[in-house]
Amino acid sequence: QVQLVESGGGLVQPGGSLRLSCAASGSIFSINVMGWYRQAPGKQRELVARITSDGRTNYADSVKGRFTISRDNAKNTVYLQMNSLNSEDTAVYYCSYSTYRAYWGQGTQVTVSS
């Protein structure tokens, strides 16, 4: 059983930045994958970025060069630094943790608007 708590969402102007955080607790395995997914209104949930416990990363093409995922294994926490935000980044962002199964956070709203 794993619990995920996200923070850092909010309203930001186009071109601005936000940093999302997600702390995992419970039965944590040292080898795992943590990441961020998002779902915009009327669209399917999509992968934003993910990172393995040894630091390997993967990004959606739409966020490459703008977003950076990182993690602190000692704190079981994953971060998503989002720069150069635009309106298409508006979505609910969900934190994920996975080993043999996946766990999800409740989601945090990111709204990019002027």
mmCIF file with all atom_site columns, C-alpha atoms in Angstrom:
data_model
loop_
_atom_site.group_PDB
_atom_site.id
_atom_site.type_symbol
_atom_site.label_atom_id
_atom_site.label_alt_id
_atom_site.label_comp_id
_atom_site.label_asym_id
_atom_site.label_entity_id
_atom_site.label_seq_id
_atom_site.pdbx_PDB_ins_code
_atom_site.Cartn_x
_atom_site.Cartn_y
_atom_site.Cartn_z
_atom_site.occupancy
_atom_site.B_iso_or_equiv
_atom_site.pdbx_formal_charge
_atom_site.auth_seq_id
_atom_site.auth_comp_id
_atom_site.auth_asym_id
_atom_site.auth_atom_id
_atom_site.pdbx_PDB_model_num
ATOM 1   C CA . GLN A 1 1   ? 0.000   0.000  0.000   1.00 0.00 ? 1   GLN A CA 1
ATOM 2   C CA . VAL A 1 2   ? 1.416   3.350  -1.131  1.00 0.00 ? 2   VAL A CA 1
ATOM 3   C CA . GLN A 1 3   ? 0.066   6.833  -0.606  1.00 0.00 ? 3   GLN A CA 1
ATOM 4   C CA . LEU A 1 4   ? 0.998   9.793  -2.790  1.00 0.00 ? 4   LEU A CA 1
ATOM 5   C CA . VAL A 1 5   ? 0.565   13.440 -1.865  1.00 0.00 ? 5   VAL A CA 1
ATOM 6   C CA . GLU A 1 6   ? 1.003   16.101 -4.541  1.00 0.00 ? 6   GLU A CA 1
ATOM 7   C CA . SER A 1 7   ? 1.600   19.798 -4.078  1.00 0.00 ? 7   SER A CA 1
ATOM 8   C CA . GLY A 1 8   ? 2.633   22.857 -6.056  1.00 0.00 ? 8   GLY A CA 1
ATOM 9   C CA . GLY A 1 9   ? -0.197  23.276 -8.518  1.00 0.00 ? 9   GLY A CA 1
ATOM 10  C CA . GLY A 1 10  ? -1.914  26.564 -9.124  1.00 0.00 ? 10  GLY A CA 1
ATOM 11  C CA . LEU A 1 11  ? -2.534  29.409 -11.521 1.00 0.00 ? 11  LEU A CA 1
ATOM 12  C CA . VAL A 1 12  ? 0.351   30.800 -13.540 1.00 0.00 ? 12  VAL A CA 1
ATOM 13  C CA . GLN A 1 13  ? 0.692   33.188 -16.470 1.00 0.00 ? 13  GLN A CA 1
ATOM 14  C CA . PRO A 1 14  ? 1.923   32.016 -19.872 1.00 0.00 ? 14  PRO A CA 1
ATOM 15  C CA . GLY A 1 15  ? 5.695   31.825 -19.852 1.00 0.00 ? 15  GLY A CA 1
ATOM 16  C CA . GLY A 1 16  ? 5.780   31.287 -16.132 1.00 0.00 ? 16  GLY A CA 1
ATOM 17  C CA . SER A 1 17  ? 7.010   28.391 -14.040 1.00 0.00 ? 17  SER A CA 1
ATOM 18  C CA . LEU A 1 18  ? 5.736   25.994 -11.423 1.00 0.00 ? 18  LEU A CA 1
ATOM 19  C CA . ARG A 1 19  ? 7.324   23.203 -9.449  1.00 0.00 ? 19  ARG A CA 1
ATOM 20  C CA . LEU A 1 20  ? 5.256   20.185 -8.510  1.00 0.00 ? 20  LEU A CA 1
ATOM 21  C CA . SER A 1 21  ? 6.187   17.844 -5.694  1.00 0.00 ? 21  SER A CA 1
ATOM 22  C CA . CYS A 1 22  ? 4.936   14.390 -4.803  1.00 0.00 ? 22  CYS A CA 1
ATOM 23  C CA . ALA A 1 23  ? 5.854   12.480 -1.673  1.00 0.00 ? 23  ALA A CA 1
ATOM 24  C CA . ALA A 1 24  ? 5.290   8.745  -1.485  1.00 0.00 ? 24  ALA A CA 1
ATOM 25  C CA . SER A 1 25  ? 4.761   6.880  1.750   1.00 0.00 ? 25  SER A CA 1
ATOM 26  C CA . GLY A 1 26  ? 3.881   3.379  2.825   1.00 0.00 ? 26  GLY A CA 1
ATOM 27  C CA . SER A 1 27  ? 5.393   0.174  1.503   1.00 0.00 ? 27  SER A CA 1
ATOM 28  C CA . ILE A 1 28  ? 8.062   1.616  -0.773  1.00 0.00 ? 28  ILE A CA 1
ATOM 29  C CA . PHE A 1 29  ? 10.378  -0.613 -2.784  1.00 0.00 ? 29  PHE A CA 1
ATOM 30  C CA . SER A 1 30  ? 13.826  0.780  -3.499  1.00 0.00 ? 30  SER A CA 1
ATOM 31  C CA . ILE A 1 31  ? 13.532  -0.057 -7.195  1.00 0.00 ? 31  ILE A CA 1
ATOM 32  C CA . ASN A 1 32  ? 10.593  1.758  -8.689  1.00 0.00 ? 32  ASN A CA 1
ATOM 33  C CA . VAL A 1 33  ? 9.426   4.281  -11.236 1.00 0.00 ? 33  VAL A CA 1
ATOM 34  C CA . MET A 1 34  ? 7.836   7.586  -10.312 1.00 0.00 ? 34  MET A CA 1
ATOM 35  C CA . GLY A 1 35  ? 6.343   10.052 -12.690 1.00 0.00 ? 35  GLY A CA 1
ATOM 36  C CA . TRP A 1 36  ? 3.780   12.592 -13.700 1.00 0.00 ? 36  TRP A CA 1
ATOM 37  C CA . TYR A 1 37  ? 0.752   12.238 -15.929 1.00 0.00 ? 37  TYR A CA 1
ATOM 38  C CA . ARG A 1 38  ? -1.765  14.878 -16.878 1.00 0.00 ? 38  ARG A CA 1
ATOM 39  C CA . GLN A 1 39  ? -5.300  15.046 -18.152 1.00 0.00 ? 39  GLN A CA 1
ATOM 40  C CA . ALA A 1 40  ? -6.721  18.102 -19.856 1.00 0.00 ? 40  ALA A CA 1
ATOM 41  C CA . PRO A 1 41  ? -10.465 18.655 -20.301 1.00 0.00 ? 41  PRO A CA 1
ATOM 42  C CA . GLY A 1 42  ? -11.810 16.407 -23.038 1.00 0.00 ? 42  GLY A CA 1
ATOM 43  C CA . LYS A 1 43  ? -8.505  14.607 -23.491 1.00 0.00 ? 43  LYS A CA 1
ATOM 44  C CA . GLN A 1 44  ? -7.021  11.286 -22.474 1.00 0.00 ? 44  GLN A CA 1
ATOM 45  C CA . ARG A 1 45  ? -4.565  11.061 -19.618 1.00 0.00 ? 45  ARG A CA 1
ATOM 46  C CA . GLU A 1 46  ? -1.027  11.214 -20.959 1.00 0.00 ? 46  GLU A CA 1
ATOM 47  C CA . LEU A 1 47  ? 2.482   10.675 -19.699 1.00 0.00 ? 47  LEU A CA 1
ATOM 48  C CA . VAL A 1 48  ? 4.380   13.864 -18.941 1.00 0.00 ? 48  VAL A CA 1
ATOM 49  C CA . ALA A 1 49  ? 7.599   12.482 -17.502 1.00 0.00 ? 49  ALA A CA 1
ATOM 50  C CA . ARG A 1 50  ? 8.884   9.580  -15.470 1.00 0.00 ? 50  ARG A CA 1
ATOM 51  C CA . ILE A 1 51  ? 12.061  8.700  -13.668 1.00 0.00 ? 51  ILE A CA 1
ATOM 52  C CA . THR A 1 52  ? 13.494  5.440  -12.391 1.00 0.00 ? 52  THR A CA 1
ATOM 53  C CA . SER A 1 53  ? 15.096  4.966  -9.004  1.00 0.00 ? 53  SER A CA 1
ATOM 54  C CA . ASP A 1 54  ? 18.527  5.075  -10.654 1.00 0.00 ? 54  ASP A CA 1
ATOM 55  C CA . GLY A 1 55  ? 17.797  8.338  -12.434 1.00 0.00 ? 55  GLY A CA 1
ATOM 56  C CA . ARG A 1 56  ? 16.778  7.376  -15.958 1.00 0.00 ? 56  ARG A CA 1
ATOM 57  C CA . THR A 1 57  ? 14.178  9.758  -17.383 1.00 0.00 ? 57  THR A CA 1
ATOM 58  C CA . ASN A 1 58  ? 11.574  9.815  -20.101 1.00 0.00 ? 58  ASN A CA 1
ATOM 59  C CA . TYR A 1 59  ? 9.579   12.815 -21.341 1.00 0.00 ? 59  TYR A CA 1
ATOM 60  C CA . ALA A 1 60  ? 6.644   13.475 -23.566 1.00 0.00 ? 60  ALA A CA 1
ATOM 61  C CA . ASP A 1 61  ? 7.720   15.259 -26.736 1.00 0.00 ? 61  ASP A CA 1
ATOM 62  C CA . SER A 1 62  ? 5.477   18.185 -25.890 1.00 0.00 ? 62  SER A CA 1
ATOM 63  C CA . VAL A 1 63  ? 7.418   19.015 -22.718 1.00 0.00 ? 63  VAL A CA 1
ATOM 64  C CA . LYS A 1 64  ? 10.995  18.178 -23.670 1.00 0.00 ? 64  LYS A CA 1
ATOM 65  C CA . GLY A 1 65  ? 13.279  21.117 -23.030 1.00 0.00 ? 65  GLY A CA 1
ATOM 66  C CA . ARG A 1 66  ? 10.720  22.831 -20.808 1.00 0.00 ? 66  ARG A CA 1
ATOM 67  C CA . PHE A 1 67  ? 10.055  20.371 -17.985 1.00 0.00 ? 67  PHE A CA 1
ATOM 68  C CA . THR A 1 68  ? 12.552  18.582 -15.780 1.00 0.00 ? 68  THR A CA 1
ATOM 69  C CA . ILE A 1 69  ? 11.756  15.612 -13.595 1.00 0.00 ? 69  ILE A CA 1
ATOM 70  C CA . SER A 1 70  ? 13.916  14.731 -10.613 1.00 0.00 ? 70  SER A CA 1
ATOM 71  C CA . ARG A 1 71  ? 13.679  12.707 -7.442  1.00 0.00 ? 71  ARG A CA 1
ATOM 72  C CA . ASP A 1 72  ? 15.046  12.416 -3.951  1.00 0.00 ? 72  ASP A CA 1
ATOM 73  C CA . ASN A 1 73  ? 15.204  8.730  -3.109  1.00 0.00 ? 73  ASN A CA 1
ATOM 74  C CA . ALA A 1 74  ? 15.881  9.380  0.571   1.00 0.00 ? 74  ALA A CA 1
ATOM 75  C CA . LYS A 1 75  ? 12.585  11.268 0.786   1.00 0.00 ? 75  LYS A CA 1
ATOM 76  C CA . ASN A 1 76  ? 10.687  9.119  -1.725  1.00 0.00 ? 76  ASN A CA 1
ATOM 77  C CA . THR A 1 77  ? 9.762   12.337 -3.456  1.00 0.00 ? 77  THR A CA 1
ATOM 78  C CA . VAL A 1 78  ? 9.525   13.217 -7.127  1.00 0.00 ? 78  VAL A CA 1
ATOM 79  C CA . TYR A 1 79  ? 9.539   16.741 -8.543  1.00 0.00 ? 79  TYR A CA 1
ATOM 80  C CA . LEU A 1 80  ? 8.493   18.298 -11.798 1.00 0.00 ? 80  LEU A CA 1
ATOM 81  C CA . GLN A 1 81  ? 9.990   21.667 -12.669 1.00 0.00 ? 81  GLN A CA 1
ATOM 82  C CA . MET A 1 82  ? 7.806   23.252 -15.339 1.00 0.00 ? 82  MET A CA 1
ATOM 83  C CA . ASN A 1 83  ? 9.136   26.235 -17.275 1.00 0.00 ? 83  ASN A CA 1
ATOM 84  C CA . SER A 1 84  ? 7.849   28.214 -20.246 1.00 0.00 ? 84  SER A CA 1
ATOM 85  C CA . LEU A 1 85  ? 4.314   27.152 -19.492 1.00 0.00 ? 85  LEU A CA 1
ATOM 86  C CA . ASN A 1 86  ? 1.591   27.710 -22.050 1.00 0.00 ? 86  ASN A CA 1
ATOM 87  C CA . SER A 1 87  ? -2.158  27.235 -22.145 1.00 0.00 ? 87  SER A CA 1
ATOM 88  C CA . GLU A 1 88  ? -1.807  23.706 -23.519 1.00 0.00 ? 88  GLU A CA 1
ATOM 89  C CA . ASP A 1 89  ? -0.157  22.702 -20.254 1.00 0.00 ? 89  ASP A CA 1
ATOM 90  C CA . THR A 1 90  ? -3.389  23.356 -18.387 1.00 0.00 ? 90  THR A CA 1
ATOM 91  C CA . ALA A 1 91  ? -4.485  20.057 -16.881 1.00 0.00 ? 91  ALA A CA 1
ATOM 92  C CA . VAL A 1 92  ? -4.818  18.041 -13.734 1.00 0.00 ? 92  VAL A CA 1
ATOM 93  C CA . TYR A 1 93  ? -1.417  16.578 -12.990 1.00 0.00 ? 93  TYR A CA 1
ATOM 94  C CA . TYR A 1 94  ? -1.232  13.176 -11.335 1.00 0.00 ? 94  TYR A CA 1
ATOM 95  C CA . CYS A 1 95  ? 1.740   11.705 -9.555  1.00 0.00 ? 95  CYS A CA 1
ATOM 96  C CA . SER A 1 96  ? 2.441   8.013  -10.052 1.00 0.00 ? 96  SER A CA 1
ATOM 97  C CA . TYR A 1 97  ? 4.500   5.338  -8.339  1.00 0.00 ? 97  TYR A CA 1
ATOM 98  C CA . SER A 1 98  ? 4.915   1.900  -9.836  1.00 0.00 ? 98  SER A CA 1
ATOM 99  C CA . THR A 1 99  ? 6.601   -1.426 -9.233  1.00 0.00 ? 99  THR A CA 1
ATOM 100 C CA . TYR A 1 100 ? 4.550   -4.514 -10.052 1.00 0.00 ? 100 TYR A CA 1
ATOM 101 C CA . ARG A 1 101 ? 1.476   -2.274 -9.903  1.00 0.00 ? 101 ARG A CA 1
ATOM 102 C CA . ALA A 1 102 ? 0.776   1.428  -10.125 1.00 0.00 ? 102 ALA A CA 1
ATOM 103 C CA . TYR A 1 103 ? -0.433  3.905  -7.540  1.00 0.00 ? 103 TYR A CA 1
ATOM 104 C CA . TRP A 1 104 ? -1.819  7.360  -8.218  1.00 0.00 ? 104 TRP A CA 1
ATOM 105 C CA . GLY A 1 105 ? -2.161  10.595 -6.353  1.00 0.00 ? 105 GLY A CA 1
ATOM 106 C CA . GLN A 1 106 ? -5.361  12.601 -6.209  1.00 0.00 ? 106 GLN A CA 1
ATOM 107 C CA . GLY A 1 107 ? -4.087  15.121 -8.732  1.00 0.00 ? 107 GLY A CA 1
ATOM 108 C CA . THR A 1 108 ? -3.226  18.785 -8.588  1.00 0.00 ? 108 THR A CA 1
ATOM 109 C CA . GLN A 1 109 ? -4.653  21.433 -10.906 1.00 0.00 ? 109 GLN A CA 1
ATOM 110 C CA . VAL A 1 110 ? -2.303  23.460 -13.076 1.00 0.00 ? 110 VAL A CA 1
ATOM 111 C CA . THR A 1 111 ? -3.902  26.363 -14.910 1.00 0.00 ? 111 THR A CA 1
ATOM 112 C CA . VAL A 1 112 ? -1.945  28.529 -17.335 1.00 0.00 ? 112 VAL A CA 1
ATOM 113 C CA . SER A 1 113 ? -3.860  31.673 -18.166 1.00 0.00 ? 113 SER A CA 1
ATOM 114 C CA . SER A 1 114 ? -3.374  35.396 -18.565 1.00 0.00 ? 114 SER A CA 1
#
